[in-house]
Every structure is written in C-alpha cells, then in structure tokens.
C-alpha cells in the first residue's frame, strides 16, 4: 500500500540519519552506514523492508544521477591536463590490479566471468571519499593530491568503458565475440556523433535558456540524465553509461559547477536507497563462505594497490613519500565497484554471492583506508625505512617539479554579485593586474562579462557546495555585493567552512544593512551612498578636480 511504503521509507530515513551520525563521529563515510542500515533492516535481521519496488526505483535513479555527476565533472579540458604521470599511473594500476586480482579470484574457485567482474571491481577507488578526505586535510593542491586526482579521473573513465563493454556482452558467446566487439564499436561511434552534435549545436542554447531559473536548470539536468540513461539501456549499453554520457555532454558548459553543486545533495540522498537496497538483498546463508576470500582480497587492495602505485611512481622518478601518499588513495574499492557488480547481476553474468563478496571487500577496505588516509603522515614516518626500494637514487621527476617556478593563478580577490558595483570593481581590479574572480548567478551577466575577457564564473553564492569548490585558499579578500542579509549570511557561513583565511567585505546601501553585515562577521563594510558622498565632499572641500582620465 502507498501509505505503508511512505511510512517504511520515512522510518528508513530516520534510522539512516541516526546511524549515519554515529559513523560520521567515527570519521567514516556515510555510505558505510547506509550499507549497515540495509543489512540491519533486511530479512536477515529486522525484516523492515517490504516496499522493494519504490526503493529499487529510487536506487536506480540514484545510480543514474551518480554517473551523471561523474560525467559532469569530466570536462574535456581537465582530461587534456591529466598529465602523463597520472595517466601512466592510472592505466598501470588498472592493468596490474586486474591481472593479479583475476588470478587470485580464479584460484579461489570462481568462474572466469566472476573472476573478471571482481578483478575489475577491485581497480576502482572512491573519488567521492578520496576527494573529501584530501580536502579535509588541505592536500588537494599538493603534488600527491594532484596526481591522485588525475588517476582517479582515469578510473572514472575506465568504469564507464567497463560497463559499456560488459553490457555489450549480454547474451554473447565465444563464437559471436568478434561480432559483439564490432557492434559495440559501431554503437560507440554513432553515440559519439550524436553526442558531438548535441554538445556543439543544441545543448548550449537549451542550457542557457534553462539557466534563467535555477530550479529549471536543476530539473533539466536530471531530465537529461535520466533520459539518456533510458536511451543507453535501449541502445544496448547500460543506463549507467547513458547517464555518464549525459553528464559528459554538459561538462564543458559554463553551468557545470552550478549544476554539480545542486545535484550533490540529491545524488547522496538517492544513493542512500541504493545501499539500503543492496544491504537488504545480501544472502547471509552464502555470505559466510565469502569471508575468507573477502579478507584475502581486502588485504590485496589495502596493501597491493598502494604498492603498485608506489612502484610505478618510483620508476617514473618520484620520491617514496609522494608515491606512498598517492598510493593510499587507491587502498579501497569504490561505490562504483558495487554498482558494476550489481549491473553484472542484472545482465545475468554473475550471482548474488559475487555481489556479497564485493560488498564485504568494500566494507573492510573503505573503513580501514579512511583511517590510513587521515593518518597518512604518521603512518609514513613509521614505515619510511621499509619503502626505500620504491625510490630511485635520484628521483628526477620530482626534483624537476620542485625546481619549476610556480605561477599562482588563484584569485586574490573574489567578488560575489556582479551588478553595477561588482562589475565595475571586477573590471578595475582586472585592469590593474590584480588576480580577481567574479561570480554571479545571472547567465546573461556571465556571458556578457566573459565576452569582455573578464574572469567570471557562474554560480550561486548561497549554495555551500558551490562555494566549497571556489578557489579561496590564496584569496586576500572576498567581497559580497549580494543585496539581502539572509543571502550574505548563507555566503559567510559557507565561506567559514572552507580554507579561506582572508577578510570579507560587504557592500551595502543603508545603515541597517551595514549593521547586519557587521553582526554576521564582515570585516569591513562599504556604504555605497555614504562613501560616494564622502569622496565627493573631499573633492569639493579641497577644490580638487576629478581625474580627467577617469571615465564617468
């Protein structure tokens, strides 16, 4: 009954919030809590889940949104700047992990197709978890952080390629393998051509129109993602691959960051149901048989994957410390690993016991690797003498990186709100050579200023997720020209959650607004009319003529 389903989902949300809070206190990712909730409320324990169809539907949409967001982050310019080191490390880690993992799983008595699925699943690390942990430690912009983000992008691309390849094998046998591969290549070519046409001629205009309303932009993004997910499944790929391509098609637009910020919360909410659905379906009658294999594979992921990365980076001329810190980021499997194996069940390639094995490995590796990354520096100090084998006598590449003259392109001043005042301030600072960035939620303003060559970005200053992605680390000033006190309060709260250590200035039009901004933490407040009047009075009182070169 609908009433029963609503009450059941409400109860699941409440339980998830409580258990999630406990796991956050333990500094563990929320997805571990969600799997635990799924196991607890499933038939093996409390048996609270009966509304399987609504939960499965929400889970499927959640996976589609997850892949859409991954594609959305994969801007073509980012792919070009991955760099040879991250690319070689990512591909090398994928190859070695698949080969070694396949042999291990095959030795455990699994079939070749089961071994292939598990081996591929072992290669993917959780971009969401790793980026959050590195951000919390302020290590995103470090050498090992940049390399790690680079090979995580390689993994994100690889997981989609793997999904497309395995989907194409649906019902194929050895005799038709050549035909299957040919069909896959043909469909990829056709999909690529259609995607190019959409990205070049259709999407920019449609998105610009939708961006007139933030709510409409969000609805369109979800509609586009789910539509291509359905089309991908119809075309013989998978709905995951279709959702990824939908996100990728919007990745090069100027609205990428704003869409991503709005979708992050929706993605996390819907993925809750995926993990609850997963946990409730685990068969504990067969799961006990997978404990020993799970421990063996978990040890391989926790120790073997970092060693593979360290060996590759050491060979390429990096110090053992850099290799170790980057290697720890692959010491866990990802939510994609579970999604990938779950897709294999849908395709009829593997059984539920393989999903149980992968989930156990995920629970162990994500839990332990979280602490390994959080305490990476003390851990390195203890075992550094044992790691010398992973460092050349002269780590030439890292020495070369250290000798490069770095040019800081990060803004020193960030302006939120590009009305008449913000626009003029941005223009003047840019003309004077001050590194500056202007942010506004009006797409027409952004397009206009961008055509003038000014550094601008489309985004919502009241969205904490968006503000967290703005480069504020080296900024001396953040200037807000937002007209509402509540908007400024939201912006200041979001800024305080970042690594920003500079000062905040507010632009107001009356004394009441000035007092309100001072009360919520603005370091300096400029009153447009009072300051302009004071400036004019100084000129008139001293009989100083205005600068003739200054535009009116």
PDB file of C-alpha atoms in Angstrom, residues 45-166:
ATOM      1  CA  UNK A  45      17.740  -9.162  10.889  1.00  0.00           C
ATOM      2  CA  UNK A  46      14.829  -6.755  11.455  1.00  0.00           C
ATOM      3  CA  UNK A  47      12.945  -7.501   8.244  1.00  0.00           C
ATOM      4  CA  UNK A  48      11.604  -3.953   7.904  1.00  0.00           C
ATOM      5  CA  UNK A  49      11.912  -3.715   4.121  1.00  0.00           C
ATOM      6  CA  UNK A  50       8.799  -4.720   2.200  1.00  0.00           C
ATOM      7  CA  UNK A  51       8.482  -1.767  -0.220  1.00  0.00           C
ATOM      8  CA  UNK A  52      11.072  -3.228  -2.575  1.00  0.00           C
ATOM      9  CA  UNK A  53       9.759  -1.676  -5.789  1.00  0.00           C
ATOM     10  CA  UNK A  54       9.832   2.001  -4.658  1.00  0.00           C
ATOM     11  CA  UNK A  55      13.268   1.524  -3.099  1.00  0.00           C
ATOM     12  CA  UNK A  56      14.624  -0.206  -6.222  1.00  0.00           C
ATOM     13  CA  UNK A  57      13.299   2.621  -8.403  1.00  0.00           C
ATOM     14  CA  UNK A  58      14.905   5.284  -6.194  1.00  0.00           C
ATOM     15  CA  UNK A  59      18.118   3.219  -6.174  1.00  0.00           C
ATOM     16  CA  UNK A  60      18.179   3.059  -9.970  1.00  0.00           C
ATOM     17  CA  UNK A  61      17.649   6.813 -10.288  1.00  0.00           C
ATOM     18  CA  UNK A  62      20.383   7.335  -7.680  1.00  0.00           C
ATOM     19  CA  UNK A  63      22.889   5.327  -9.715  1.00  0.00           C
ATOM     20  CA  UNK A  64      21.948   7.298 -12.831  1.00  0.00           C
ATOM     21  CA  UNK A  65      22.492  10.611 -11.007  1.00  0.00           C
ATOM     22  CA  UNK A  66      25.823   9.322  -9.629  1.00  0.00           C
ATOM     23  CA  UNK A  67      27.109   8.509 -13.125  1.00  0.00           C
ATOM     24  CA  UNK A  68      25.700  11.786 -14.452  1.00  0.00           C
ATOM     25  CA  UNK A  69      27.685  13.754 -11.854  1.00  0.00           C
ATOM     26  CA  UNK A  70      30.849  11.801 -12.718  1.00  0.00           C
ATOM     27  CA  UNK A  71      30.409  12.704 -16.377  1.00  0.00           C
ATOM     28  CA  UNK A  72      29.615  16.288 -15.434  1.00  0.00           C
ATOM     29  CA  UNK A  73      32.977  16.634 -13.675  1.00  0.00           C
ATOM     30  CA  UNK A  74      34.883  15.211 -16.621  1.00  0.00           C
ATOM     31  CA  UNK A  75      35.484  18.427 -18.529  1.00  0.00           C
ATOM     32  CA  UNK A  76      37.445  17.869 -21.751  1.00  0.00           C
ATOM     33  CA  UNK A  77      39.988  20.477 -20.666  1.00  0.00           C
ATOM     34  CA  UNK A  78      40.553  18.503 -17.452  1.00  0.00           C
ATOM     35  CA  UNK A  79      41.112  15.323 -19.438  1.00  0.00           C
ATOM     36  CA  UNK A  80      43.731  17.100 -21.547  1.00  0.00           C
ATOM     37  CA  UNK A  81      45.573  18.241 -18.419  1.00  0.00           C
ATOM     38  CA  UNK A  82      45.615  14.914 -16.589  1.00  0.00           C
ATOM     39  CA  UNK A  83      49.306  14.633 -17.416  1.00  0.00           C
ATOM     40  CA  UNK A  84      51.435  11.677 -18.436  1.00  0.00           C
ATOM     41  CA  UNK A  85      52.263  10.693 -14.850  1.00  0.00           C
ATOM     42  CA  UNK A  86      48.646  10.419 -13.692  1.00  0.00           C
ATOM     43  CA  UNK A  87      47.687   8.710 -16.951  1.00  0.00           C
ATOM     44  CA  UNK A  88      50.520   6.174 -16.775  1.00  0.00           C
ATOM     45  CA  UNK A  89      49.917   5.551 -13.076  1.00  0.00           C
ATOM     46  CA  UNK A  90      46.177   5.150 -13.579  1.00  0.00           C
ATOM     47  CA  UNK A  91      46.489   2.777 -16.522  1.00  0.00           C
ATOM     48  CA  UNK A  92      49.311   0.832 -14.871  1.00  0.00           C
ATOM     49  CA  UNK A  93      47.351   0.397 -11.657  1.00  0.00           C
ATOM     50  CA  UNK A  94      44.282  -0.728 -13.608  1.00  0.00           C
ATOM     51  CA  UNK A  95      46.268  -3.294 -15.606  1.00  0.00           C
ATOM     52  CA  UNK A  96      48.221  -4.809 -12.712  1.00  0.00           C
ATOM     53  CA  UNK A  97      45.245  -4.889 -10.341  1.00  0.00           C
ATOM     54  CA  UNK A  98      43.042  -6.616 -12.927  1.00  0.00           C
ATOM     55  CA  UNK A  99      45.696  -9.216 -13.790  1.00  0.00           C
ATOM     56  CA  UNK A 100      46.669 -10.030 -10.194  1.00  0.00           C
ATOM     57  CA  UNK A 101      43.075  -9.820  -8.941  1.00  0.00           C
ATOM     58  CA  UNK A 102      41.834 -12.093 -11.717  1.00  0.00           C
ATOM     59  CA  UNK A 103      44.419 -14.746 -10.842  1.00  0.00           C
ATOM     60  CA  UNK A 104      43.589 -14.519  -7.122  1.00  0.00           C
ATOM     61  CA  UNK A 105      39.829 -14.848  -7.641  1.00  0.00           C
ATOM     62  CA  UNK A 106      40.301 -17.647 -10.165  1.00  0.00           C
ATOM     63  CA  UNK A 107      42.440 -19.519  -7.613  1.00  0.00           C
ATOM     64  CA  UNK A 108      39.534 -19.246  -5.159  1.00  0.00           C
ATOM     65  CA  UNK A 109      37.408 -21.439  -7.414  1.00  0.00           C
ATOM     66  CA  UNK A 110      35.324 -18.762  -9.132  1.00  0.00           C
ATOM     67  CA  UNK A 111      34.437 -18.940 -12.806  1.00  0.00           C
ATOM     68  CA  UNK A 112      36.341 -16.801 -15.310  1.00  0.00           C
ATOM     69  CA  UNK A 113      33.472 -14.318 -15.762  1.00  0.00           C
ATOM     70  CA  UNK A 114      33.069 -13.973 -11.968  1.00  0.00           C
ATOM     71  CA  UNK A 115      36.824 -13.513 -11.599  1.00  0.00           C
ATOM     72  CA  UNK A 116      36.759 -10.835 -14.303  1.00  0.00           C
ATOM     73  CA  UNK A 117      33.956  -8.894 -12.623  1.00  0.00           C
ATOM     74  CA  UNK A 118      35.599  -8.994  -9.192  1.00  0.00           C
ATOM     75  CA  UNK A 119      39.055  -8.144 -10.587  1.00  0.00           C
ATOM     76  CA  UNK A 120      37.704  -5.124 -12.437  1.00  0.00           C
ATOM     77  CA  UNK A 121      35.755  -4.062  -9.330  1.00  0.00           C
ATOM     78  CA  UNK A 122      38.981  -4.115  -7.296  1.00  0.00           C
ATOM     79  CA  UNK A 123      40.547  -1.458  -9.523  1.00  0.00           C
ATOM     80  CA  UNK A 124      38.123   1.385  -8.780  1.00  0.00           C
ATOM     81  CA  UNK A 125      38.721   3.756  -5.886  1.00  0.00           C
ATOM     82  CA  UNK A 126      36.071   6.057  -4.469  1.00  0.00           C
ATOM     83  CA  UNK A 127      36.554   9.531  -5.938  1.00  0.00           C
ATOM     84  CA  UNK A 128      33.921  10.932  -3.551  1.00  0.00           C
ATOM     85  CA  UNK A 129      35.660   9.604  -0.429  1.00  0.00           C
ATOM     86  CA  UNK A 130      39.222  10.367  -1.527  1.00  0.00           C
ATOM     87  CA  UNK A 131      38.491  13.936  -2.623  1.00  0.00           C
ATOM     88  CA  UNK A 132      36.647  14.651   0.631  1.00  0.00           C
ATOM     89  CA  UNK A 133      39.452  13.255   2.770  1.00  0.00           C
ATOM     90  CA  UNK A 134      42.138  15.149   0.822  1.00  0.00           C
ATOM     91  CA  UNK A 135      40.069  18.330   1.026  1.00  0.00           C
ATOM     92  CA  UNK A 136      39.628  17.923   4.790  1.00  0.00           C
ATOM     93  CA  UNK A 137      43.412  17.590   5.095  1.00  0.00           C
ATOM     94  CA  UNK A 138      44.015  20.538   2.695  1.00  0.00           C
ATOM     95  CA  UNK A 139      46.010  18.259   0.367  1.00  0.00           C
ATOM     96  CA  UNK A 140      44.065  18.642  -2.879  1.00  0.00           C
ATOM     97  CA  UNK A 141      46.674  21.032  -4.324  1.00  0.00           C
ATOM     98  CA  UNK A 142      49.726  19.103  -3.144  1.00  0.00           C
ATOM     99  CA  UNK A 143      51.838  17.121  -5.600  1.00  0.00           C
ATOM    100  CA  UNK A 144      50.498  13.748  -4.473  1.00  0.00           C
ATOM    101  CA  UNK A 145      46.961  15.167  -4.320  1.00  0.00           C
ATOM    102  CA  UNK A 146      47.055  16.384  -7.928  1.00  0.00           C
ATOM    103  CA  UNK A 147      48.468  13.072  -9.153  1.00  0.00           C
ATOM    104  CA  UNK A 148      45.857  11.116  -7.183  1.00  0.00           C
ATOM    105  CA  UNK A 149      43.003  13.206  -8.609  1.00  0.00           C
ATOM    106  CA  UNK A 150      44.452  12.596 -12.073  1.00  0.00           C
ATOM    107  CA  UNK A 151      44.431   8.819 -11.875  1.00  0.00           C
ATOM    108  CA  UNK A 152      41.027   8.851 -10.194  1.00  0.00           C
ATOM    109  CA  UNK A 153      39.747  10.556 -13.357  1.00  0.00           C
ATOM    110  CA  UNK A 154      41.348   7.727 -15.361  1.00  0.00           C
ATOM    111  CA  UNK A 155      39.462   5.246 -13.167  1.00  0.00           C
ATOM    112  CA  UNK A 156      36.178   7.117 -13.656  1.00  0.00           C
ATOM    113  CA  UNK A 157      36.562   6.809 -17.417  1.00  0.00           C
ATOM    114  CA  UNK A 158      37.576   3.154 -17.104  1.00  0.00           C
ATOM    115  CA  UNK A 159      34.496   2.199 -15.080  1.00  0.00           C
ATOM    116  CA  UNK A 160      32.191   3.541 -17.780  1.00  0.00           C
ATOM    117  CA  UNK A 161      34.156   1.771 -20.521  1.00  0.00           C
ATOM    118  CA  UNK A 162      33.939  -1.453 -18.486  1.00  0.00           C
ATOM    119  CA  UNK A 163      30.181  -1.052 -18.039  1.00  0.00           C
ATOM    120  CA  UNK A 164      29.689  -0.492 -21.755  1.00  0.00           C
ATOM    121  CA  UNK A 165      31.872  -3.471 -22.640  1.00  0.00           C
ATOM    122  CA  UNK A 166      30.141  -5.861 -20.235  1.00  0.00           C
TER     123      UNK A 166
END
